[in-house]
Tab-separated table of N, CA and C and ligand atoms in Angstrom:
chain	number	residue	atom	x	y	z
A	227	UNK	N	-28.080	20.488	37.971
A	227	UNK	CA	-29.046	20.421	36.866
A	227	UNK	C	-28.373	19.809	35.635
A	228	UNK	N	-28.841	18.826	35.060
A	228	UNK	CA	-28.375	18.036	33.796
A	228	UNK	C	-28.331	19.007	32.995
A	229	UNK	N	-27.053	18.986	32.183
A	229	UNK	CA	-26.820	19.662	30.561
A	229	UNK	C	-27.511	19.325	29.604
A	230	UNK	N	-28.550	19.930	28.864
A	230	UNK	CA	-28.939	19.566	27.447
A	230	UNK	C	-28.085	18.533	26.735
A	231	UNK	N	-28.372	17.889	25.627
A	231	UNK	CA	-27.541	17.615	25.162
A	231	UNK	C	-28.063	18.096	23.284
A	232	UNK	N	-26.298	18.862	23.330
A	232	UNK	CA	-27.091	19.195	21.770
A	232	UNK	C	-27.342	18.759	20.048
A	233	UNK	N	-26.814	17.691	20.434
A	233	UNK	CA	-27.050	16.761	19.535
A	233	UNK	C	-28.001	15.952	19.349
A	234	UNK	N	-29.125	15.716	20.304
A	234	UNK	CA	-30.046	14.440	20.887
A	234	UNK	C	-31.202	15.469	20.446
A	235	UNK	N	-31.105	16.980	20.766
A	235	UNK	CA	-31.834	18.043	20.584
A	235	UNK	C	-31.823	18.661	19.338
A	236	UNK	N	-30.926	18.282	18.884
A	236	UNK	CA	-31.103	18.896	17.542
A	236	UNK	C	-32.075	18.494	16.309
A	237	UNK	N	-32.590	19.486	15.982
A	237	UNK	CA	-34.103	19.166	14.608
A	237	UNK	C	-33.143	18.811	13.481
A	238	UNK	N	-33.583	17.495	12.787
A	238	UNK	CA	-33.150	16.957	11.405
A	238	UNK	C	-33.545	18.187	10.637
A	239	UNK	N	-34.134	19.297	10.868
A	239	UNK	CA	-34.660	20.171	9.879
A	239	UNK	C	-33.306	21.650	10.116
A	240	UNK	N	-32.720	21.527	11.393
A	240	UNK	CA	-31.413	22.469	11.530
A	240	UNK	C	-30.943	22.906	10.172
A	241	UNK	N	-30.974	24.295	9.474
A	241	UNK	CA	-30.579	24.639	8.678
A	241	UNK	C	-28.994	24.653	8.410
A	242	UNK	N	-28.215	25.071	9.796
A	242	UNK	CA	-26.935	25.057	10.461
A	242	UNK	C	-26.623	23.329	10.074
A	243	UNK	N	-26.981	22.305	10.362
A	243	UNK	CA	-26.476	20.959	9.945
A	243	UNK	C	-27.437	20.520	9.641
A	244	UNK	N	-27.169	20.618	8.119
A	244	UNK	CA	-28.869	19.959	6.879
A	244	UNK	C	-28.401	18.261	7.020
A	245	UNK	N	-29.290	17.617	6.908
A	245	UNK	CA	-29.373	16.096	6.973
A	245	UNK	C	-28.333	15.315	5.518
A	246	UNK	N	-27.528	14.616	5.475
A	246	UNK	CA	-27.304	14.143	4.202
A	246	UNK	C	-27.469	12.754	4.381
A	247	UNK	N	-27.646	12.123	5.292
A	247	UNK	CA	-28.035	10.284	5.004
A	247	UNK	C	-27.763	9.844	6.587
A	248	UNK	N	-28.260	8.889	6.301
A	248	UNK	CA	-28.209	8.113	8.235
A	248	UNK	C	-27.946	6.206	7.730
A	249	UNK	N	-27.156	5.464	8.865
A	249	UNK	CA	-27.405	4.529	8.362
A	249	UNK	C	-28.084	4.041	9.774
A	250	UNK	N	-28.114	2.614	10.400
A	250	UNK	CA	-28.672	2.024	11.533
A	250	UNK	C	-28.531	2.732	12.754
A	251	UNK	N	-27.340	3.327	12.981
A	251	UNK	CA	-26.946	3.738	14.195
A	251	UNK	C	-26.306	4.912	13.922
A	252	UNK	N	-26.125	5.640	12.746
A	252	UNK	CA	-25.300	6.616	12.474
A	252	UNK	C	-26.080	8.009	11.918
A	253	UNK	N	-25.611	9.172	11.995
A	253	UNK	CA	-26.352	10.040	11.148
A	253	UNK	C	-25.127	11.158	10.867
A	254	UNK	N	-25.382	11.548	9.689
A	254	UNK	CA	-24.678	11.876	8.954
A	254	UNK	C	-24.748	13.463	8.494
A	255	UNK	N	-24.555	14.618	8.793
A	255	UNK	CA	-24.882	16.381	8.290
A	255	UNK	C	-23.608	16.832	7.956
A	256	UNK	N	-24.373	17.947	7.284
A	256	UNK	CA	-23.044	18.722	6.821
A	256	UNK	C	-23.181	19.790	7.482
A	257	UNK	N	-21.751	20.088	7.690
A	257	UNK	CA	-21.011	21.509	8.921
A	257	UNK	C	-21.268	22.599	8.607
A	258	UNK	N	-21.013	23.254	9.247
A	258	UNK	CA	-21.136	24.932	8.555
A	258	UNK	C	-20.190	25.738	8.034
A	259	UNK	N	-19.007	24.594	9.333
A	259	UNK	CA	-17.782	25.392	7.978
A	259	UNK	C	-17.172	24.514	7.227
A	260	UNK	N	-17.487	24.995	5.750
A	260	UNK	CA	-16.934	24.535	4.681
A	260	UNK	C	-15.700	24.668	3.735
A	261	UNK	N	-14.642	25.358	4.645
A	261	UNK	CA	-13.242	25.409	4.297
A	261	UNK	C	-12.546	24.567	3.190
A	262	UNK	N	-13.012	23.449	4.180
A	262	UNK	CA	-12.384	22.444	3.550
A	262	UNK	C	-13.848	21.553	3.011
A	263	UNK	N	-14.095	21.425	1.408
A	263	UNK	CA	-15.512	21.290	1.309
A	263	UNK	C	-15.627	19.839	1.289
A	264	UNK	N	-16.784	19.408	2.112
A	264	UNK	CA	-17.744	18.414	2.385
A	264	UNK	C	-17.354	18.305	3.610
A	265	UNK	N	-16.847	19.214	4.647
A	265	UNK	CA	-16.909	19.057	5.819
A	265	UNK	C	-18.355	18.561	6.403
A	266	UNK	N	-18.447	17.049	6.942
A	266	UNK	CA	-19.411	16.803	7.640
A	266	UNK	C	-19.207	16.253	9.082
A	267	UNK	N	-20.260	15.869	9.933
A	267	UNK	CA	-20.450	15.347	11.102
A	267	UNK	C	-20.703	14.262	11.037
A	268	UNK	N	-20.474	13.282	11.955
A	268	UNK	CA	-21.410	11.922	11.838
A	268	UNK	C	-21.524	11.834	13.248
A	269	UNK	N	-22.627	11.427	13.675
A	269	UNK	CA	-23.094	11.331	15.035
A	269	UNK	C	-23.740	9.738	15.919
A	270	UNK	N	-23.482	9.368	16.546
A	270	UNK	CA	-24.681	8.643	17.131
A	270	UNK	C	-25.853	8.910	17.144
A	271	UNK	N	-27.061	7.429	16.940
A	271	UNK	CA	-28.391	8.154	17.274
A	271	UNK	C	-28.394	8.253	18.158
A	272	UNK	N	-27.837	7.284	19.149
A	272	UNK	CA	-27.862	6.810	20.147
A	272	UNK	C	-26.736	7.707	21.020
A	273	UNK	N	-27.357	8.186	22.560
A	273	UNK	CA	-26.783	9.168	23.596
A	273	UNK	C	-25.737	8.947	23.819
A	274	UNK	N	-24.629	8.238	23.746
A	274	UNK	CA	-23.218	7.685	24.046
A	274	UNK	C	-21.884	8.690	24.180
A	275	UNK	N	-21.398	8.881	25.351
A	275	UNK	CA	-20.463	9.971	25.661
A	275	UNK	C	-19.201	9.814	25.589
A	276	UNK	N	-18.951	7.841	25.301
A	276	UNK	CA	-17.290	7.768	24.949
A	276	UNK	C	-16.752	6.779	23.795
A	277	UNK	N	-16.259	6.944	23.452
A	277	UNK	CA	-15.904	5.993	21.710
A	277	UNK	C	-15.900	4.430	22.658
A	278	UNK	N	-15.269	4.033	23.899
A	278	UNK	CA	-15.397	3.191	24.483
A	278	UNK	C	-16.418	2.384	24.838
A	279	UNK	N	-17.326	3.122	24.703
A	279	UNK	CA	-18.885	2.484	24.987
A	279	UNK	C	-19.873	2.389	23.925
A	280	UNK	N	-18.876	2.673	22.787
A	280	UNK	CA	-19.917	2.551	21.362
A	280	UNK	C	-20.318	1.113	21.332
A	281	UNK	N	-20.785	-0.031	20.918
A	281	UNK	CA	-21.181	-1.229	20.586
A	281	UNK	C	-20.696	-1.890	19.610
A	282	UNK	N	-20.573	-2.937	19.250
A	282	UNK	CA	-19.265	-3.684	18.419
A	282	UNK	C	-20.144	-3.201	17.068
A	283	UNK	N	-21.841	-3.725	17.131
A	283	UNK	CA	-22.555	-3.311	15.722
A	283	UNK	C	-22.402	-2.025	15.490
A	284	UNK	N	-22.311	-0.929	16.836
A	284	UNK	CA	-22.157	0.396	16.123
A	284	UNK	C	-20.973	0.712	15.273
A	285	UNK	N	-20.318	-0.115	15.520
A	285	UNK	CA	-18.790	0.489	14.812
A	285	UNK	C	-18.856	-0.184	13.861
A	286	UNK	N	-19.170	-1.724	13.764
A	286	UNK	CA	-19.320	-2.391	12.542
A	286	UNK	C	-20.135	-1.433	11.268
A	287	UNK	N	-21.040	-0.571	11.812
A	287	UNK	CA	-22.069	0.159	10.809
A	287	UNK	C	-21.039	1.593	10.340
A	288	UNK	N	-20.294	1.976	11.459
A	288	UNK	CA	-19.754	2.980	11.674
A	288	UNK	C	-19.043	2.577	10.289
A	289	UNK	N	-18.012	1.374	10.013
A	289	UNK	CA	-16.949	1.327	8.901
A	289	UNK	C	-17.672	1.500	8.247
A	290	UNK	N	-18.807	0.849	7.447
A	290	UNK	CA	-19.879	1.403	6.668
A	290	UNK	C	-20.073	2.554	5.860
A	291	UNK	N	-20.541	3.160	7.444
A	291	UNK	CA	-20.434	4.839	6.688
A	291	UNK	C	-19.377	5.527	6.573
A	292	UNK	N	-18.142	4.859	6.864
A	292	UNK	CA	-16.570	5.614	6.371
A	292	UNK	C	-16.504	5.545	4.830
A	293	UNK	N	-16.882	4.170	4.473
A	293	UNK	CA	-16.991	3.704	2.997
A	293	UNK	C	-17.408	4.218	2.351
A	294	UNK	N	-19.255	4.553	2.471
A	294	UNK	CA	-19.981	5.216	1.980
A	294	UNK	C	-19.828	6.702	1.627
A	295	UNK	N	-19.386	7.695	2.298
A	295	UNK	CA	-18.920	9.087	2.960
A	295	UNK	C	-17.753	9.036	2.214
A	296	UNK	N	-16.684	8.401	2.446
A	296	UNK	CA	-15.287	8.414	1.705
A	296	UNK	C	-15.425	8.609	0.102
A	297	UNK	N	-16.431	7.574	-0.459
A	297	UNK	CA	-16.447	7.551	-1.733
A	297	UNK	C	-17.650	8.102	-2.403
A	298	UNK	N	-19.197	8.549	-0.962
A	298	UNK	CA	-19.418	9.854	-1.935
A	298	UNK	C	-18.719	11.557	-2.036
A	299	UNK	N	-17.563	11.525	-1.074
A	299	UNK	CA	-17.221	12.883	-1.223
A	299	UNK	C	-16.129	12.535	-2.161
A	300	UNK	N	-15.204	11.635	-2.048
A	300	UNK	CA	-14.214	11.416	-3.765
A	300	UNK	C	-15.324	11.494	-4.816
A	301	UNK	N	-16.203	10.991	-5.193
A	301	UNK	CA	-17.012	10.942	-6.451
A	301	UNK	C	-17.466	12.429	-6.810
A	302	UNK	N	-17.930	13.041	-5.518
A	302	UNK	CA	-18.001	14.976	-5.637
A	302	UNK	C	-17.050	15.520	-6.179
A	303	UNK	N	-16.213	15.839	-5.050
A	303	UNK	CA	-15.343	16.724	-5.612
A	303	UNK	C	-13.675	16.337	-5.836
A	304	UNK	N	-13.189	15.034	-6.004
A	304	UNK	CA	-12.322	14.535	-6.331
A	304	UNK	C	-11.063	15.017	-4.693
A	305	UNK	N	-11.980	14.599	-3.466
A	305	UNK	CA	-10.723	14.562	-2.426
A	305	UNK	C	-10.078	13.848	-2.218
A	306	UNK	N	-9.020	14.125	-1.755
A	306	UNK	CA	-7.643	13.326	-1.862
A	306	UNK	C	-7.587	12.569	-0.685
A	307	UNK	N	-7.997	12.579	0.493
A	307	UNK	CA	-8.187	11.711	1.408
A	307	UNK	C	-8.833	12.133	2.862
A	308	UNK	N	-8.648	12.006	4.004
A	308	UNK	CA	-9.672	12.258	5.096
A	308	UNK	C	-9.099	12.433	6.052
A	309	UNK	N	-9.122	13.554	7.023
A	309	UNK	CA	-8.960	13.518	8.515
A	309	UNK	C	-10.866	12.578	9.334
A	310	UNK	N	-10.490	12.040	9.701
A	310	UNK	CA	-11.619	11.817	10.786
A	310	UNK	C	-11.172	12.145	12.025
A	311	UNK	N	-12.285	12.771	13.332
A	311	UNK	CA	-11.131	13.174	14.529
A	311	UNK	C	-12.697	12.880	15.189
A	312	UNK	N	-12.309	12.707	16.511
A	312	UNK	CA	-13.422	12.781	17.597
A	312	UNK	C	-12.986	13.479	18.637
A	313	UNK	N	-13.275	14.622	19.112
A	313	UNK	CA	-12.695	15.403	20.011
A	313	UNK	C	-13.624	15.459	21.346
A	314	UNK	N	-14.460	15.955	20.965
A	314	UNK	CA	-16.064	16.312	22.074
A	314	UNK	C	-14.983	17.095	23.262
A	315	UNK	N	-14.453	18.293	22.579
A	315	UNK	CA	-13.764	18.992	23.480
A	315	UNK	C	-14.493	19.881	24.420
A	316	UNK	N	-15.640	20.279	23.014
A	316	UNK	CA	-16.215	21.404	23.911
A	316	UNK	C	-17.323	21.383	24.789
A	317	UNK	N	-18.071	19.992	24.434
A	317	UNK	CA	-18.903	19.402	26.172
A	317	UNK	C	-18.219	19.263	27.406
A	318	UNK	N	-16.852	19.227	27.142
A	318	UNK	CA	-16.192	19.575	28.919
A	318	UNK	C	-15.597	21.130	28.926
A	319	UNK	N	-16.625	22.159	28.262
A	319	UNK	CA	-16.311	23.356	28.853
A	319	UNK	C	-17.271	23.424	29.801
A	320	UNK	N	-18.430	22.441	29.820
A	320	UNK	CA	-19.466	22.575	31.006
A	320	UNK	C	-19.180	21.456	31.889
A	321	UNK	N	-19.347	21.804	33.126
A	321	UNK	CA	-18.801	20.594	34.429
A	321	UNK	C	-20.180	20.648	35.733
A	322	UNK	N	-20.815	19.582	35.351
A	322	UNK	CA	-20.366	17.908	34.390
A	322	UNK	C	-20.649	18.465	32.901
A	323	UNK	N	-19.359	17.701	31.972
A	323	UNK	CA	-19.949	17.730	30.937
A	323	UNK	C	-21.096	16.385	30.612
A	324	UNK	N	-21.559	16.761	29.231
A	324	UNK	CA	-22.434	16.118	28.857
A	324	UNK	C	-22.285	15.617	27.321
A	325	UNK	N	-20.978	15.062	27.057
A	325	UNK	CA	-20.546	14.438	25.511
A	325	UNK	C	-21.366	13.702	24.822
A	326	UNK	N	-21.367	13.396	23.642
A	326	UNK	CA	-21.935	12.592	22.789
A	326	UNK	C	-21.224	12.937	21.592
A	327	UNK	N	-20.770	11.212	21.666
A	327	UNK	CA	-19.996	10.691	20.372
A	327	UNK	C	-20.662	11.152	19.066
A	328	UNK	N	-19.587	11.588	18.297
A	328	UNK	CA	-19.620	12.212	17.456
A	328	UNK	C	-18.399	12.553	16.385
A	329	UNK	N	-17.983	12.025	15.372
A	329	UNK	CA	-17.014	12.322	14.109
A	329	UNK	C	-16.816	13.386	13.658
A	330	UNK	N	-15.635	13.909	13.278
A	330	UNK	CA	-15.403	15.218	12.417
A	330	UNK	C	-14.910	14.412	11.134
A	331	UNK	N	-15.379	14.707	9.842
A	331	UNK	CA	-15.103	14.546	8.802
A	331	UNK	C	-14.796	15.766	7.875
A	332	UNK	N	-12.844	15.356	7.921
A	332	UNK	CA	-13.027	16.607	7.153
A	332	UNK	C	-11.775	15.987	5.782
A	333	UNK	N	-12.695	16.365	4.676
A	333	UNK	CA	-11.580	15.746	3.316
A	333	UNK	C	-10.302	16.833	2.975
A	334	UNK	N	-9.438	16.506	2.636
A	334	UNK	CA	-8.350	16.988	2.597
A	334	UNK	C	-8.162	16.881	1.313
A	335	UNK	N	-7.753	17.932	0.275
A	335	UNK	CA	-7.101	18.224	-0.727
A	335	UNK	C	-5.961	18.777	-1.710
A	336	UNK	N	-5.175	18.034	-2.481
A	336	UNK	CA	-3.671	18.144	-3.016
A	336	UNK	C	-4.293	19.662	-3.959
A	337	UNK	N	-5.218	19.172	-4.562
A	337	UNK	CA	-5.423	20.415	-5.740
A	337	UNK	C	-6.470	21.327	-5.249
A	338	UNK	N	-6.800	22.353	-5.993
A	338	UNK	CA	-8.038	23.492	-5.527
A	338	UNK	C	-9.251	22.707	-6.244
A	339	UNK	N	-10.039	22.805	-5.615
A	339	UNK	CA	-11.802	22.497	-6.283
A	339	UNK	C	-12.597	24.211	-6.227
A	340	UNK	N	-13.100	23.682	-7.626
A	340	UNK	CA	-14.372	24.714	-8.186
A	340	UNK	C	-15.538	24.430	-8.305
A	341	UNK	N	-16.325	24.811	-7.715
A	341	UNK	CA	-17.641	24.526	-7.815
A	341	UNK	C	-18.625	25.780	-7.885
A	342	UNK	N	-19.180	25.561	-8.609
A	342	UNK	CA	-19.983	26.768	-8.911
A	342	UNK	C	-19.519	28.415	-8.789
A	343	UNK	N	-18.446	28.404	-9.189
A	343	UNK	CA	-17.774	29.585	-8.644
A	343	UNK	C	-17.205	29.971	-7.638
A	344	UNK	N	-17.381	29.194	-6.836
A	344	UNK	CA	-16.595	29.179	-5.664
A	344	UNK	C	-15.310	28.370	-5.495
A	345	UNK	N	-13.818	28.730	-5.279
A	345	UNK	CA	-12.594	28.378	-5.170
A	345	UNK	C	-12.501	27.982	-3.762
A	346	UNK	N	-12.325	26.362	-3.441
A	346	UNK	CA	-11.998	26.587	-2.649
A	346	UNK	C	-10.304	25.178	-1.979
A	347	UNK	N	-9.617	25.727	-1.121
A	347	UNK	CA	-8.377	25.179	-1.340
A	347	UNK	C	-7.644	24.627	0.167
A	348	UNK	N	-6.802	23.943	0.329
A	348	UNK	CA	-6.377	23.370	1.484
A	348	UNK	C	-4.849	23.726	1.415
A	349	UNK	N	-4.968	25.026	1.878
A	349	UNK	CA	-3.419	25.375	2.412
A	349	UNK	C	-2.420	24.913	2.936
A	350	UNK	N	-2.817	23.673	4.122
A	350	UNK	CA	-2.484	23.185	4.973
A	350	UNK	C	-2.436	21.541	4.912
A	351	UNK	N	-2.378	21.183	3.262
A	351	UNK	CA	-2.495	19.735	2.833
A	351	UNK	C	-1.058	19.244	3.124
A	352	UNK	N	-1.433	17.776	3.993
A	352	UNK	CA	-0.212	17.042	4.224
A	352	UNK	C	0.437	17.370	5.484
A	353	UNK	N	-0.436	18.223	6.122
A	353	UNK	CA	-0.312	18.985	7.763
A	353	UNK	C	-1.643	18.829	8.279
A	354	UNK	N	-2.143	19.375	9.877
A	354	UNK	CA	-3.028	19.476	10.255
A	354	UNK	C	-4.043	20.381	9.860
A	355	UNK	N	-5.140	20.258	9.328
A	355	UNK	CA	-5.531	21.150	9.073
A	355	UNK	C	-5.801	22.668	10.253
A	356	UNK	N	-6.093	24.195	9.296
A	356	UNK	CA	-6.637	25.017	10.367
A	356	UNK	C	-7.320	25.281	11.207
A	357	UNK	N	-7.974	24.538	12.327
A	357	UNK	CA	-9.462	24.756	12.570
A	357	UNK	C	-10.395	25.472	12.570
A	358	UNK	N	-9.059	27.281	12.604
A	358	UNK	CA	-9.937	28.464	12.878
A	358	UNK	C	-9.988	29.067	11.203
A	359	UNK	N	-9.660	28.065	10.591
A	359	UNK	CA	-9.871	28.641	9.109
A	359	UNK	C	-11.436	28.682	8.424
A	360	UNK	N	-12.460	29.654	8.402
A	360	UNK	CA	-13.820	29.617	8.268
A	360	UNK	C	-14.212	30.309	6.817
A	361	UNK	N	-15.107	28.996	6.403
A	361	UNK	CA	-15.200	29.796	5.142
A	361	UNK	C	-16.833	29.103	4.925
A	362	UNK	N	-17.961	29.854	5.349
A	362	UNK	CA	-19.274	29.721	4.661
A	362	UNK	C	-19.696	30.109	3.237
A	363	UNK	N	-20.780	28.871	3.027
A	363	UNK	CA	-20.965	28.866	1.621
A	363	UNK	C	-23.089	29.080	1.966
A	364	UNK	N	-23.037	30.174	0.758
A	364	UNK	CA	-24.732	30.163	0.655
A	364	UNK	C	-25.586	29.356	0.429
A	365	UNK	N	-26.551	29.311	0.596
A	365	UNK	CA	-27.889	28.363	1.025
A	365	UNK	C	-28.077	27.312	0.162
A	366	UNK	N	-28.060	27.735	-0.955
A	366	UNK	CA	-28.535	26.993	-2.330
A	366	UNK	C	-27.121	26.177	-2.386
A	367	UNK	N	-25.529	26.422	-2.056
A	367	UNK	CA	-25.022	25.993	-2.293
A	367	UNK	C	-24.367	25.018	-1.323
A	368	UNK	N	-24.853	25.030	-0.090
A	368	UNK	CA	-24.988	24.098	1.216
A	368	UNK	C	-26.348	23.142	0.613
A	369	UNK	N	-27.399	23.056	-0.164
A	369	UNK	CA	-28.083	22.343	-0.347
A	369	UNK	C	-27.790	21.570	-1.533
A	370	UNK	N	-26.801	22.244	-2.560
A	370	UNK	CA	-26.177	21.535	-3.223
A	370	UNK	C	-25.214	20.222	-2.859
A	371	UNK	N	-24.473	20.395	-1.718
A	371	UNK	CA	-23.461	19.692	-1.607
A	371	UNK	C	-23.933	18.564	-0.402
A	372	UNK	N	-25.551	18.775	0.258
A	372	UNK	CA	-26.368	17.782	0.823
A	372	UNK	C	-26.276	16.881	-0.231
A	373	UNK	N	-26.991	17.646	-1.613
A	373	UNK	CA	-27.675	16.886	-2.562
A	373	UNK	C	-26.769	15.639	-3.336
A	374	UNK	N	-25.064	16.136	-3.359
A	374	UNK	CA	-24.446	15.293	-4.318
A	374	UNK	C	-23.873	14.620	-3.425
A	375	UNK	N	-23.694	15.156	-2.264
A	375	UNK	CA	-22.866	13.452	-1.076
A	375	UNK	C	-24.253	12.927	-0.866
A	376	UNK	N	-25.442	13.344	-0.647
A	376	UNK	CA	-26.202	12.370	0.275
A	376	UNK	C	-26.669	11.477	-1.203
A	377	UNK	N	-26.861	11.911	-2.451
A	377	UNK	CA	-27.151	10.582	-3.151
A	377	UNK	C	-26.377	9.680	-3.772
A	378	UNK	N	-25.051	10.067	-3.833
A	378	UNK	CA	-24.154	9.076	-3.997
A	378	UNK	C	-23.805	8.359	-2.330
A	379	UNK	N	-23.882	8.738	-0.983
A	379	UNK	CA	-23.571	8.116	-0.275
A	379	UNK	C	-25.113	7.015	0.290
A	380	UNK	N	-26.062	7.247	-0.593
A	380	UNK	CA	-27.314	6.560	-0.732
A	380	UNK	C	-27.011	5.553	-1.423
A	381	UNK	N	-26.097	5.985	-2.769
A	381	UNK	CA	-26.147	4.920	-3.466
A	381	UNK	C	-24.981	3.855	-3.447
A	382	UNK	N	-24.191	4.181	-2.684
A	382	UNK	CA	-22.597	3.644	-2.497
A	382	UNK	C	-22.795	2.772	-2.455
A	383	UNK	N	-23.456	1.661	-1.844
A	383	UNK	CA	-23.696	0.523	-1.758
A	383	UNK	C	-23.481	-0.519	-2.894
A	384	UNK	N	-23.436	0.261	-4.276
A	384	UNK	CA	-23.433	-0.184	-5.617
A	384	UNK	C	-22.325	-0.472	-6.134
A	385	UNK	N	-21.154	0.782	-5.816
A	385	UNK	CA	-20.179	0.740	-6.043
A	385	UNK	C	-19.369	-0.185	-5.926
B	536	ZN	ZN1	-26.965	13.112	23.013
């Protein structure tokens, strides 16, 4: 029996990964864990299970949204630079798995950021980050941080 796939399935309305911008071939949410803040995803629209079989335009769009993403989360919260990783480790805990390409974006920071009262800091700057390091942020303030990457990475184009 074919595996779901849960990315292809997933509602743009997912509270768990709120929408922050899409470009041609790309789409773009923010994570749930926000450790390290503006942790987002970037995904294919398109079903694709190996970075090998992405399409020359997908990747061409792909640098795109590195650009875009890079310099609306520096313009946020002043990060110091970026892990990007593609793992899709955990679609081969099911056999067959069922992958789909997909980015981890996670910004990395020298200093602590404050935002609305919330401290938050990268222990592990200039190393790998923790993975099992989890730190959720409340509703209003996950819709905040849609609000200031997805309209500067709307508007990047300007820059
Ligand atoms: Zn899929």
């Amino acid at each position: 029996m074919p595996i779901d796939c849960e990315i292809c399935s997933g509602s743009r309305e997912d509270p768990a990964y709120p929408l922050i911008g899409e470009s041609e071939f790309w789409i773009v949410k923010l994570a749930p864990n926000q450790s390290l803040l503006g942790r987002c995803v970037v995904a294919t629209k398109r079903h694709v299970g190996d970075l090998a079989d992405v399409t020359p335009a997908e990747l061409m769009d792909f640098l795109e949204v590195v650009r875009r993403l890079e310099y609306a989360i520096r313009q946020s919260f002043s990060a110091t630079m970026f892990n990007w990783s593609c793992y899709m480790n955990v679609a081969y805990r099911n056999d067959p798995p069922n992958p789909h390409v997909h980015w981890w974006l996670v910004p990395r920071y020298r200093q602590q950021v404050e935002v609305h009262g919330l401290t938050f800091k990268d222990p592990h700057f200039g190393h790998p980050y923790d993975h099992y390091r989890w730190q959720e942020v409340p509703p209003e303030m996950r819709n905040y941080l849609v609000r200031e990457i997805g309209i500067r990475f709307g508007l990047a184009d300007s820059y």
